[in-house]
Every structure is written in C-alpha cells, then in structure tokens.
Amino acid sequence: MAGSDTADEIAALCYEHYRTKLPRQGQPNPSKEWTLMAAVIQVESAAGKTDGKKVVAMGTGTKCIGQSKLRKTGDILQDSHAEIIARRSFQRYLLHQLSLALSRSQDCVLVPGNDPNKWTLKPGVCFMFFTSHTPCGDASIIPMLPLEDQLCPTSTAASEATPLFTTTNKRKTTACDSPTAHKRMKPDGSSQETGRKTESCEESADFTPEATDVFRTGAKCIPGEAQDRYNPGLDYHTVGVLRVKPGRGDRTISMSCSDKMARWNVLGCQGALLMHFLQQPIYLTSVVVGKCPFSLQSMERALHSRCRNVSGLPEVFLVHKPQIQQSHLQFQHGRDALKEAKRAGKLVPCGAAISWCAVPHQPLDVTANGYRQGTTKKAIGTPQSRSRICKVELFHIFRQLVESLSEEQLPHSLRDLQTYCEYKEAALSYQEAWRRLREQVFTSWIRTSRDYLNFS
Ligand SMILES: [Zn+2]
C-alpha cells in the first residue's frame, strides 16, 4: 500500500465528512476564525482486500478550560482540542457498538472474545486516526530548515507536493537533537520503518544544510520536570518531556495532545470503562496528519518511541507503534489555509467545538467553554448544559448498559460499584498498565484528583 496515497485518501475522506456532515453552527467563520479537526476512521478489510473506510468519529476545537473552571460533577468538557474531542466521540461510538454486541446484533464491529463476557474487534476491522495538524506539545517541536531546502527533489510523483517541513532523514535528526544535550531522549533509531519513508526527502539528505531553528510549541513543561532552556535557535526547547496544554490566563492542567496520544499508544484509546468488556485494548493502526509543519521524527518521538522501554505491562498491553504518515492535502479551515485573514492580522481560534460520531441518535454535539453551545450561566449544571461526550454523560451510557445486563452477562469486575472513580479503578489490568507507564516514563503526569471523579 502506497503510504502517501493512503494518507491523501484518508485526509480527503475526513475533509469531505467535515464539509457534508458537520453543521455550519460550530464551524469557524473563515474570514476571521480557524479551527483544528481530527477523526477516527474505521477500516474493514475482507479476504485480504481493503475496502470500507468510513469516518466513525470526528472532533473540532482549539480550546481548553483553565484549572479554576474544573467541576466535581464531571459535566464540563475540560479539553476541547480536536484530537481529544475526536477520541471522546470515538468512545461514544464504541459504547454504542458494545450495546449492539450485547444485544447480539450482527451489524457490529465487536465479536465474542475468548474470555466470558469479553469482546474483541471483528477480524479485519481496525481504526486509523486523522488530525489536520501536528498535535500540540512534543510532536510540534520540529526542526526548521532554511527555506530553499524545504522543498524536496521530485523523484516520485508523490514527493512533488511533499509538505514543506517534512524531515525524516537521520542527518537532520542529529542536527535537530544534538544541541540539546540535556534532553532525555536518544535519537530514535527507527530503522525498521525505512519502508514507510519512501515519500520523504531521504535522497536529498546529503545536500541538506543543517536545521537552524525549531518550530515552537506554546505547551509548557510540567513543573519539576526538565524545563525548556529558551536559548535562541535549536536549543529553545527540551524534547521528549511532558507538557501542559498551551493557554493564556487561567492555567490549564490538561496534558498536551502529544502526551495524551502517547498514552493511547500504550493503554489503547477506549479508556478504562470499556476495558471491562474488551479482550484487549483498541490501538490505532495509523496516524495521518494533514498538510502543515510536520516531522516524522518528532511525531515518532512524541507518540511512541519515548515509551518504548516500558516493561512489566500486563498481558494484552504493549507499546504500540502506529504507522505515521502525512497527507499533502490541507484542511480548509486550518490556520494556514486562511491566508487572507491571516495577512489582515485578524485571525483567531474558533471558540466552539463540534463532536460527531456514528450513532443513530443525536450524533452531533456543539459546545463552547466546555458546555453545550448557548448555555447561559444560570443553566450550568442542568442536564441541558452538558455535552454528550462529557465524563458524566459517557458514564451514564456505560452504567445503563451495565444495568441492562443479566447476571450471567455481567463481567466480574463490575460488581458492587458506585462512582465513576470506582468503575474506572476496577478496570485492574488497565490501571496496572497505566501505573507502569507513569512509574517508568510519565512520572510527572498531572492526574485529575479523585475529588473530581467521585460523581455517580
Ligand atoms: Zn492539542
């Protein structure tokens, strides 16, 4: 399968879905606003041939609420970056699929697993992730090359439109990493991936001057961790460390999208609750990024290679390496696509977030500031103010499912539980995998305090 063709096909599929399935309400006004978009694509292959690719979850959004706005009732969306909205929408989709499986529907991606009351993905089904932009945080620290060097020679048709900042060769890798002697990462020797890099600029490597600077991320290092040095040029950022989401004013305590996606590559992206019913976690087979500043090396470092030595994971968990690819196609409402508004200096991030997933009832959800769009101050806390993908709503869907089960259908791990926190903590192998990952790599991860998880 030609990597670049697939990446473009996935991007085109997502852009088409965005244009035709998402409401104008919640989309940016392109004369002054931009947004980010991410999606989960379900791929079904039958008898060796891949067909049936469809978007099953999508998210847009650029904002993250500050610490002072957090609530103990689970009814606000803390993190509305597109990747996170897409992942929560995907969890809602999976909950619906689980309900189909439990009612023995044939038209469902889950089939009975080996253990009683556990389910597994139907053979031939997998999930890909698309994001219109490089995730915030570590993956966004990208070597910046002198402009004339950023265009690759065109050895193949695919490379003609290679995005400007693609840097995948070893030499640039070293150039980008060596000045940061304090960094915690070794350059990633991902030689097994050479087969995937056919569209990259490898052939031009020997003629490439060194990177002179890095693209910067607004995501700050976690206090107590290795910090950025802010020296000019390449030594501005420390790479491979945990960061919190960028934001002005009221500080957020949400981890950057790079960090959260790295966690999905170890724990799966289904979350703790669904693990009560799954034989194994659901990993993303590939991550496709739209046209934007991008570095394969930074992506691999941020999304999986910094976790590669994690040991002692419970059976079924592993450090999964998704295939990472970039498309040549640009998102129509991204910051870089809106050149005119950008030139006029009036471009701002869109405040709304849209969630969509492939469920039969009310698949759409538009929020602003963590609540359903249009919520007045007085209405905060009412059921009408809640997003369909906030913690408490997803928990209620899950609990209703559990309550509908007969005694024989109920997994052992789900007996005598009350609060959201208890349901999550009872997913023992998931929690064990998370503990290993935290102990060995993500030691400073900012966890949500239990006070904020004790709702039911
Ligand atoms: Zn982000």
Short mmCIF file of C-alpha atoms and ligand atoms in Angstrom, two decimals:
data_model
loop_
_atom_site.label_atom_id
_atom_site.label_comp_id
_atom_site.label_asym_id
_atom_site.label_seq_id
_atom_site.Cartn_x
_atom_site.Cartn_y
_atom_site.Cartn_z
CA MET A 1 0.00 0.00 0.00
CA ALA A 2 1.47 3.32 -1.05
CA GLY A 3 1.72 5.34 2.14
CA SER A 4 1.19 8.74 0.66
CA ASP A 5 -1.80 7.72 -1.45
CA THR A 6 -3.41 6.25 1.61
CA ALA A 7 -2.67 9.38 3.63
CA ASP A 8 -4.31 11.56 0.96
CA GLU A 9 -7.26 9.22 0.70
CA ILE A 10 -7.81 9.39 4.46
CA ALA A 11 -7.45 13.17 4.53
CA ALA A 12 -9.86 13.59 1.62
CA LEU A 13 -12.38 11.30 3.30
CA CYS A 14 -12.23 13.34 6.51
CA TYR A 15 -12.43 16.72 4.75
CA GLU A 16 -15.45 15.52 2.80
CA HIS A 17 -17.07 14.33 6.01
CA TYR A 18 -16.36 17.69 7.65
CA ARG A 19 -17.95 19.57 4.74
CA THR A 20 -21.04 17.42 4.43
CA LYS A 21 -21.83 16.06 7.90
CA LEU A 22 -20.89 18.82 10.32
CA PRO A 23 -23.20 21.76 10.94
CA ARG A 24 -22.25 25.31 9.96
CA GLN A 25 -23.04 26.18 13.52
CA GLY A 26 -19.80 25.43 15.34
CA GLN A 27 -17.63 25.74 12.24
CA PRO A 28 -15.34 28.77 12.14
CA ASN A 29 -16.20 31.92 10.22
CA PRO A 30 -13.32 31.68 7.70
CA SER A 31 -12.98 35.43 7.37
CA LYS A 32 -11.67 35.59 10.93
CA GLU A 33 -11.51 32.19 12.63
CA TRP A 34 -9.62 28.91 12.26
CA THR A 35 -10.03 25.55 13.90
CA LEU A 36 -8.44 22.12 14.19
CA MET A 37 -10.04 18.87 13.10
CA ALA A 38 -9.41 15.22 13.98
CA ALA A 39 -11.21 11.97 13.24
CA VAL A 40 -11.24 8.21 13.70
CA ILE A 41 -11.65 6.13 10.56
CA GLN A 42 -12.87 2.56 10.66
CA VAL A 43 -11.26 0.28 8.11
CA GLU A 44 -12.83 -3.05 7.24
CA SER A 45 -10.95 -5.43 5.03
CA ALA A 46 -12.42 -8.65 3.76
CA ALA A 47 -10.38 -11.50 2.29
CA GLY A 48 -7.17 -9.54 2.06
CA LYS A 49 -8.61 -6.62 0.19
CA THR A 50 -9.09 -3.35 1.95
CA ASP A 51 -12.36 -1.65 1.34
CA GLY A 52 -14.91 0.05 3.54
CA LYS A 53 -13.15 3.03 5.07
CA LYS A 54 -15.53 5.28 6.93
CA VAL A 55 -15.32 8.08 9.44
CA VAL A 56 -16.89 6.91 12.71
CA ALA A 57 -15.92 9.84 14.96
CA MET A 58 -14.89 13.43 14.38
CA GLY A 59 -13.97 16.41 16.52
CA THR A 60 -13.10 20.05 16.01
CA GLY A 61 -11.87 22.56 18.57
CA THR A 62 -8.92 24.58 19.80
CA LYS A 63 -9.63 25.40 23.45
CA CYS A 64 -9.01 24.01 26.86
CA ILE A 65 -10.55 25.36 30.06
CA GLY A 66 -8.44 26.61 32.94
CA GLN A 67 -8.00 24.97 36.30
CA SER A 68 -10.43 27.30 38.06
CA LYS A 69 -13.33 26.15 35.89
CA LEU A 70 -12.99 22.43 36.71
CA ARG A 71 -16.04 20.80 38.27
CA LYS A 72 -16.51 17.83 40.56
CA THR A 73 -19.63 16.71 38.75
CA GLY A 74 -18.00 15.51 35.51
CA ASP A 75 -20.33 17.72 33.46
CA ILE A 76 -17.85 20.03 31.74
CA LEU A 77 -15.50 19.22 28.87
CA GLN A 78 -12.06 20.17 30.13
CA ASP A 79 -10.13 19.65 26.97
CA SER A 80 -11.64 20.62 23.62
CA HIS A 81 -8.64 20.22 21.35
CA ALA A 82 -9.84 18.42 18.23
CA GLU A 83 -7.88 15.21 18.93
CA ILE A 84 -9.44 14.88 22.37
CA ILE A 85 -12.98 15.63 21.13
CA ALA A 86 -12.49 13.04 18.37
CA ARG A 87 -11.31 10.45 20.88
CA ARG A 88 -14.23 11.06 23.27
CA SER A 89 -16.61 10.87 20.28
CA PHE A 90 -14.95 7.59 19.37
CA GLN A 91 -15.58 6.28 22.89
CA ARG A 92 -19.24 7.16 22.47
CA TYR A 93 -19.23 5.24 19.19
CA LEU A 94 -17.61 2.22 20.88
CA LEU A 95 -20.19 2.29 23.69
CA HIS A 96 -22.89 2.12 21.05
CA GLN A 97 -21.10 -0.76 19.34
CA LEU A 98 -20.89 -2.55 22.70
CA SER A 99 -24.63 -2.15 23.20
CA LEU A 100 -25.17 -3.72 19.77
CA ALA A 101 -22.84 -6.58 20.66
CA LEU A 102 -24.59 -7.20 23.98
CA SER A 103 -27.94 -7.39 22.22
CA ARG A 104 -26.39 -9.86 19.76
CA SER A 105 -26.79 -7.63 16.76
CA GLN A 106 -24.94 -8.91 13.69
CA ASP A 107 -24.18 -5.45 12.38
CA CYS A 108 -21.45 -4.57 14.85
CA VAL A 109 -17.64 -4.39 14.98
CA LEU A 110 -17.33 -6.42 18.19
CA VAL A 111 -17.48 -10.20 18.37
CA PRO A 112 -17.20 -12.51 21.41
CA GLY A 113 -13.63 -12.89 22.70
CA ASN A 114 -12.02 -15.91 24.34
CA ASP A 115 -12.91 -14.99 27.89
CA PRO A 116 -16.50 -14.98 29.08
CA ASN A 117 -18.21 -11.59 28.69
CA LYS A 118 -15.25 -10.11 26.83
CA TRP A 119 -15.40 -8.79 23.31
CA THR A 120 -12.87 -8.28 20.60
CA LEU A 121 -12.76 -6.47 17.25
CA LYS A 122 -14.21 -8.38 14.33
CA PRO A 123 -11.34 -9.84 12.25
CA GLY A 124 -10.30 -7.39 9.55
CA VAL A 125 -11.50 -4.28 11.43
CA CYS A 126 -9.05 -1.62 12.52
CA PHE A 127 -9.04 2.11 13.26
CA MET A 128 -6.93 4.95 11.88
CA PHE A 129 -6.60 8.44 13.29
CA PHE A 130 -6.54 11.62 11.27
CA THR A 131 -5.54 15.04 12.52
CA SER A 132 -5.47 18.18 10.39
CA HIS A 133 -2.31 19.38 12.17
CA THR A 134 0.65 18.13 14.18
CA PRO A 135 -0.53 17.55 17.79
CA CYS A 136 0.40 20.25 20.33
CA GLY A 137 3.30 19.60 22.69
CA ASP A 138 6.34 17.46 21.97
CA ALA A 139 5.42 16.48 18.37
CA SER A 140 5.26 20.19 17.47
CA ILE A 141 8.94 20.76 18.24
CA ILE A 142 10.04 20.42 14.65
CA PRO A 143 13.41 21.15 13.09
CA MET A 144 13.13 24.21 10.85
CA LEU A 145 15.26 24.25 7.73
CA PRO A 146 16.36 27.12 5.54
CA LEU A 147 13.53 27.80 3.10
CA GLU A 148 15.24 26.68 -0.12
CA ASP A 149 15.93 23.36 1.49
CA GLN A 150 12.39 22.64 2.47
CA LEU A 151 11.29 21.57 -0.96
CA CYS A 152 12.25 18.05 -1.81
CA PRO A 153 13.56 16.99 -5.19
CA THR A 154 10.86 15.14 -7.02
CA SER A 155 12.00 11.61 -7.50
CA THR A 156 8.44 10.34 -7.48
CA ALA A 157 5.13 11.92 -8.31
CA ALA A 158 4.11 11.68 -4.69
CA SER A 159 7.00 13.77 -3.47
CA GLU A 160 6.12 16.69 -5.72
CA ALA A 161 3.74 18.01 -3.21
CA THR A 162 5.71 16.94 -0.17
CA PRO A 163 4.83 19.38 2.55
CA LEU A 164 7.40 21.98 3.20
CA PHE A 165 8.71 20.86 6.53
CA THR A 166 8.89 17.11 6.21
CA THR A 167 12.13 15.98 7.76
CA THR A 168 12.70 12.32 8.19
CA ASN A 169 16.32 11.61 7.48
CA LYS A 170 18.93 10.69 10.03
CA ARG A 171 21.23 13.60 9.38
CA LYS A 172 18.59 16.18 10.10
CA THR A 173 17.61 14.16 13.11
CA THR A 174 21.05 14.53 14.57
CA ALA A 175 21.20 18.16 13.65
CA CYS A 176 17.99 18.83 15.46
CA ASP A 177 18.78 16.84 18.53
CA SER A 178 22.47 17.23 19.20
CA PRO A 179 22.47 20.79 20.56
CA THR A 180 20.04 19.85 23.28
CA ALA A 181 22.49 17.88 25.36
CA HIS A 182 20.17 17.98 28.35
CA LYS A 183 17.40 16.20 26.51
CA ARG A 184 16.14 12.92 27.89
CA MET A 185 15.67 11.21 24.55
CA LYS A 186 18.20 9.48 22.40
CA PRO A 187 17.62 9.98 18.69
CA ASP A 188 15.21 7.31 17.72
CA GLY A 189 16.79 4.54 15.70
CA SER A 190 13.60 3.63 13.94
CA SER A 191 15.34 1.88 11.08
CA GLN A 192 12.63 -0.73 10.80
CA GLU A 193 10.43 1.99 9.43
CA THR A 194 12.51 2.77 6.36
CA GLY A 195 9.96 1.08 4.14
CA ARG A 196 7.47 3.75 5.03
CA LYS A 197 9.66 6.66 4.26
CA THR A 198 9.70 6.33 0.52
CA GLU A 199 7.98 9.66 0.05
CA SER A 200 10.37 11.54 2.24
CA CYS A 201 13.39 13.57 1.33
CA GLU A 202 15.94 10.88 2.03
CA GLU A 203 17.67 11.18 -1.30
CA SER A 204 18.40 14.83 -0.74
CA ALA A 205 19.83 14.27 2.69
CA ASP A 206 23.46 14.77 1.80
CA PHE A 207 22.75 18.14 0.24
CA THR A 208 20.74 19.45 3.10
CA PRO A 209 22.16 22.17 5.31
CA GLU A 210 21.53 21.62 9.00
CA ALA A 211 18.36 22.72 10.70
CA THR A 212 18.85 26.17 12.11
CA ASP A 213 15.88 26.54 14.38
CA VAL A 214 12.84 24.67 15.65
CA PHE A 215 9.16 25.34 15.40
CA ARG A 216 7.96 26.18 18.87
CA THR A 217 5.13 24.91 20.96
CA GLY A 218 3.19 27.04 23.41
CA ALA A 219 2.79 23.96 25.61
CA LYS A 220 4.87 24.42 28.77
CA CYS A 221 6.92 21.75 30.52
CA ILE A 222 5.43 20.31 33.71
CA PRO A 223 6.90 21.94 36.82
CA GLY A 224 9.53 19.70 38.36
CA GLU A 225 10.46 18.15 35.01
CA ALA A 226 13.37 19.11 32.78
CA GLN A 227 12.48 22.62 31.56
CA ASP A 228 12.89 24.43 28.25
CA ARG A 229 16.10 26.45 28.04
CA TYR A 230 14.77 29.16 25.74
CA ASN A 231 18.13 29.66 24.09
CA PRO A 232 17.93 31.06 20.58
CA GLY A 233 17.68 28.57 17.71
CA LEU A 234 17.81 24.83 18.22
CA ASP A 235 18.32 24.94 21.95
CA TYR A 236 15.00 26.59 22.67
CA HIS A 237 13.03 23.50 23.73
CA THR A 238 13.76 20.31 25.64
CA VAL A 239 12.36 17.35 23.72
CA GLY A 240 10.57 14.21 24.86
CA VAL A 241 9.12 15.67 28.07
CA LEU A 242 5.56 16.07 29.34
CA ARG A 243 3.83 19.37 28.71
CA VAL A 244 0.53 21.01 29.62
CA LYS A 245 -1.76 22.49 27.01
CA PRO A 246 -0.90 25.96 25.83
CA GLY A 247 -3.19 28.71 27.06
CA ARG A 248 -3.28 32.25 28.31
CA GLY A 249 -4.60 33.44 31.64
CA ASP A 250 -6.25 30.77 33.75
CA ARG A 251 -3.71 27.91 33.60
CA THR A 252 -4.84 24.54 32.31
CA ILE A 253 -3.79 21.29 33.91
CA SER A 254 -4.61 19.24 30.82
CA MET A 255 -1.74 17.39 29.24
CA SER A 256 -0.73 18.24 25.67
CA CYS A 257 -2.21 16.22 22.81
CA SER A 258 1.22 14.66 22.11
CA ASP A 259 1.26 13.28 25.67
CA LYS A 260 -2.32 12.04 25.60
CA MET A 261 -1.80 10.34 22.25
CA ALA A 262 1.37 8.67 23.56
CA ARG A 263 -0.74 7.31 26.39
CA TRP A 264 -3.29 5.91 23.90
CA ASN A 265 -0.45 4.03 22.25
CA VAL A 266 0.12 2.09 25.45
CA LEU A 267 -3.32 1.93 27.10
CA GLY A 268 -5.43 1.98 23.93
CA CYS A 269 -7.90 4.71 23.14
CA GLN A 270 -11.01 3.03 24.56
CA GLY A 271 -10.41 4.27 28.13
CA ALA A 272 -10.78 2.40 31.43
CA LEU A 273 -14.54 1.78 31.41
CA LEU A 274 -14.68 -0.09 28.12
CA MET A 275 -11.79 -2.32 29.20
CA HIS A 276 -14.25 -4.14 31.50
CA PHE A 277 -15.74 -5.60 28.32
CA LEU A 278 -12.79 -5.85 25.96
CA GLN A 279 -10.38 -8.72 25.49
CA GLN A 280 -7.62 -6.31 24.51
CA PRO A 281 -7.17 -2.54 24.19
CA ILE A 282 -8.02 -0.82 20.91
CA TYR A 283 -4.93 0.69 19.33
CA LEU A 284 -4.81 2.99 16.32
CA THR A 285 -3.10 1.31 13.38
CA SER A 286 -2.01 4.60 11.89
CA VAL A 287 -1.96 8.33 12.46
CA VAL A 288 -2.32 10.57 9.41
CA VAL A 289 -1.53 14.29 9.63
CA GLY A 290 -2.84 16.92 7.19
CA LYS A 291 -0.59 19.38 5.39
CA CYS A 292 1.19 21.55 7.98
CA PRO A 293 4.63 21.81 9.61
CA PHE A 294 5.46 18.16 10.30
CA SER A 295 8.39 15.96 11.19
CA LEU A 296 8.17 12.19 11.20
CA GLN A 297 10.99 12.02 13.68
CA SER A 298 9.28 14.41 16.12
CA MET A 299 6.00 12.53 15.74
CA GLU A 300 7.60 9.16 16.42
CA ARG A 301 9.45 10.51 19.44
CA ALA A 302 6.34 12.15 20.87
CA LEU A 303 3.82 9.40 20.14
CA HIS A 304 5.65 6.18 20.93
CA SER A 305 9.43 5.99 20.98
CA ARG A 306 9.77 7.79 24.31
CA CYS A 307 7.68 4.94 25.79
CA ARG A 308 9.48 2.14 24.02
CA ASN A 309 11.29 0.75 27.08
CA VAL A 310 8.27 0.45 29.32
CA SER A 311 8.33 -3.01 30.87
CA GLY A 312 6.05 -5.12 33.02
CA LEU A 313 2.86 -4.21 31.19
CA PRO A 314 0.03 -6.64 31.86
CA GLU A 315 -0.71 -9.13 29.12
CA VAL A 316 -2.55 -7.64 26.11
CA PHE A 317 -0.98 -4.19 26.64
CA LEU A 318 2.09 -3.14 24.66
CA VAL A 319 3.85 -0.09 23.33
CA HIS A 320 2.04 0.15 20.03
CA LYS A 321 3.70 1.92 17.11
CA PRO A 322 1.13 3.35 14.76
CA GLN A 323 2.24 3.98 11.21
CA ILE A 324 2.68 7.75 10.93
CA GLN A 325 2.05 9.44 7.61
CA GLN A 326 1.46 12.91 6.26
CA SER A 327 -1.01 13.91 3.58
CA HIS A 328 -0.42 16.66 1.01
CA LEU A 329 -3.94 17.93 1.47
CA GLN A 330 -4.66 20.94 3.62
CA PHE A 331 -7.66 21.44 5.90
CA GLN A 332 -9.85 24.24 4.55
CA HIS A 333 -10.44 25.88 7.94
CA GLY A 334 -6.93 25.48 9.35
CA ARG A 335 -4.82 28.46 10.30
CA ASP A 336 -2.51 28.15 7.32
CA ALA A 337 -5.33 27.83 4.78
CA LEU A 338 -6.86 31.17 5.70
CA LYS A 339 -4.08 33.29 4.29
CA GLU A 340 -6.06 36.41 3.62
CA ALA A 341 -7.47 36.73 7.08
CA LYS A 342 -4.04 35.90 8.43
CA ARG A 343 -2.45 38.69 6.42
CA ALA A 344 -5.05 41.08 7.68
CA GLY A 345 -3.99 40.06 11.16
CA LYS A 346 -7.44 39.26 12.41
CA LEU A 347 -7.37 35.51 12.62
CA VAL A 348 -8.44 33.97 15.94
CA PRO A 349 -9.11 30.39 17.06
CA CYS A 350 -12.74 29.36 16.85
CA GLY A 351 -14.26 29.05 20.33
CA ALA A 352 -16.71 26.26 19.51
CA ALA A 353 -16.02 22.53 19.41
CA ILE A 354 -18.01 20.04 17.35
CA SER A 355 -18.34 16.38 18.19
CA TRP A 356 -19.83 13.84 15.82
CA CYS A 357 -19.95 10.07 15.90
CA ALA A 358 -21.70 7.30 14.03
CA VAL A 359 -24.58 6.63 16.42
CA PRO A 360 -28.25 6.64 15.46
CA HIS A 361 -29.50 9.24 17.97
CA GLN A 362 -28.18 12.79 18.21
CA PRO A 363 -24.76 12.14 16.70
CA LEU A 364 -23.84 15.83 16.87
CA ASP A 365 -22.83 17.96 19.79
CA VAL A 366 -21.64 21.56 19.65
CA THR A 367 -20.03 23.09 22.73
CA ALA A 368 -18.29 26.27 23.80
CA ASN A 369 -16.33 26.74 27.03
CA GLY A 370 -16.98 23.08 27.86
CA TYR A 371 -20.79 23.30 27.76
CA ARG A 372 -23.44 22.89 25.10
CA GLN A 373 -23.27 25.98 22.91
CA GLY A 374 -25.67 28.67 24.05
CA THR A 375 -25.68 27.61 27.70
CA THR A 376 -26.34 30.58 29.97
CA LYS A 377 -24.58 30.97 33.30
CA LYS A 378 -27.79 30.11 35.09
CA ALA A 379 -28.19 26.87 33.15
CA ILE A 380 -24.76 25.49 34.07
CA GLY A 381 -25.23 22.20 35.90
CA THR A 382 -28.54 21.33 34.26
CA PRO A 383 -28.69 18.22 32.04
CA GLN A 384 -29.34 20.50 29.02
CA SER A 385 -26.00 22.23 29.51
CA ARG A 386 -23.96 19.06 29.19
CA SER A 387 -22.06 17.86 26.21
CA ARG A 388 -22.98 14.32 25.16
CA ILE A 389 -19.33 13.34 25.46
CA CYS A 390 -18.52 14.81 28.89
CA LYS A 391 -17.42 12.36 31.60
CA VAL A 392 -20.76 12.03 33.34
CA GLU A 393 -22.72 11.51 30.11
CA LEU A 394 -20.40 8.77 28.84
CA PHE A 395 -20.51 7.22 32.32
CA HIS A 396 -24.32 7.20 32.30
CA ILE A 397 -24.41 5.47 28.93
CA PHE A 398 -21.99 2.90 30.33
CA ARG A 399 -23.98 2.38 33.53
CA GLN A 400 -27.24 1.97 31.66
CA LEU A 401 -25.57 -0.73 29.60
CA VAL A 402 -24.33 -2.47 32.74
CA GLU A 403 -27.75 -2.25 34.40
CA SER A 404 -29.42 -3.83 31.38
CA LEU A 405 -27.32 -6.98 31.68
CA SER A 406 -28.37 -10.27 33.16
CA GLU A 407 -26.31 -11.75 36.00
CA GLU A 408 -24.50 -14.09 33.56
CA GLN A 409 -23.64 -11.28 31.17
CA LEU A 410 -22.08 -9.08 33.82
CA PRO A 411 -18.26 -9.11 33.96
CA HIS A 412 -16.99 -9.93 37.46
CA SER A 413 -15.04 -6.72 37.68
CA LEU A 414 -18.27 -4.69 37.56
CA ARG A 415 -19.99 -5.86 40.73
CA ASP A 416 -20.85 -3.53 43.63
CA LEU A 417 -19.52 -0.28 42.22
CA GLN A 418 -20.94 3.20 42.72
CA THR A 419 -18.93 6.14 41.49
CA TYR A 420 -17.20 6.93 38.21
CA CYS A 421 -13.89 6.64 40.04
CA GLU A 422 -14.75 3.16 41.35
CA TYR A 423 -15.78 1.96 37.90
CA LYS A 424 -12.51 3.20 36.45
CA GLU A 425 -10.32 1.81 39.21
CA ALA A 426 -11.99 -1.59 38.93
CA ALA A 427 -10.52 -1.99 35.44
CA LEU A 428 -7.49 -3.65 37.00
CA SER A 429 -5.27 -4.53 34.05
CA TYR A 430 -5.82 -1.08 32.54
CA GLN A 431 -4.88 0.60 35.83
CA GLU A 432 -1.84 -1.64 36.16
CA ALA A 433 -0.67 -0.70 32.65
CA TRP A 434 -1.20 2.98 33.49
CA ARG A 435 0.77 2.62 36.73
CA ARG A 436 3.71 1.04 34.86
CA LEU A 437 3.69 3.79 32.25
CA ARG A 438 3.60 6.50 34.91
CA GLU A 439 6.32 4.94 37.02
CA GLN A 440 8.69 4.44 34.12
CA VAL A 441 8.13 7.31 31.71
CA PHE A 442 5.37 9.77 32.59
CA THR A 443 6.35 10.35 36.19
CA SER A 444 5.09 13.93 36.33
CA TRP A 445 1.78 13.38 34.56
CA ILE A 446 -0.81 15.69 36.14
CA ARG A 447 -3.65 13.42 37.23
CA THR A 448 -7.18 14.50 37.90
CA SER A 449 -7.66 14.46 41.64
CA ARG A 450 -10.12 11.85 42.95
CA ASP A 451 -12.34 14.65 44.25
CA TYR A 452 -13.20 15.36 40.65
CA LEU A 453 -14.12 11.75 39.86
CA ASN A 454 -16.46 10.84 42.69
CA PHE A 455 -19.71 11.55 40.91
CA SER A 456 -22.20 8.88 40.01
ZN ZN B 1 -3.66 19.87 21.28
#
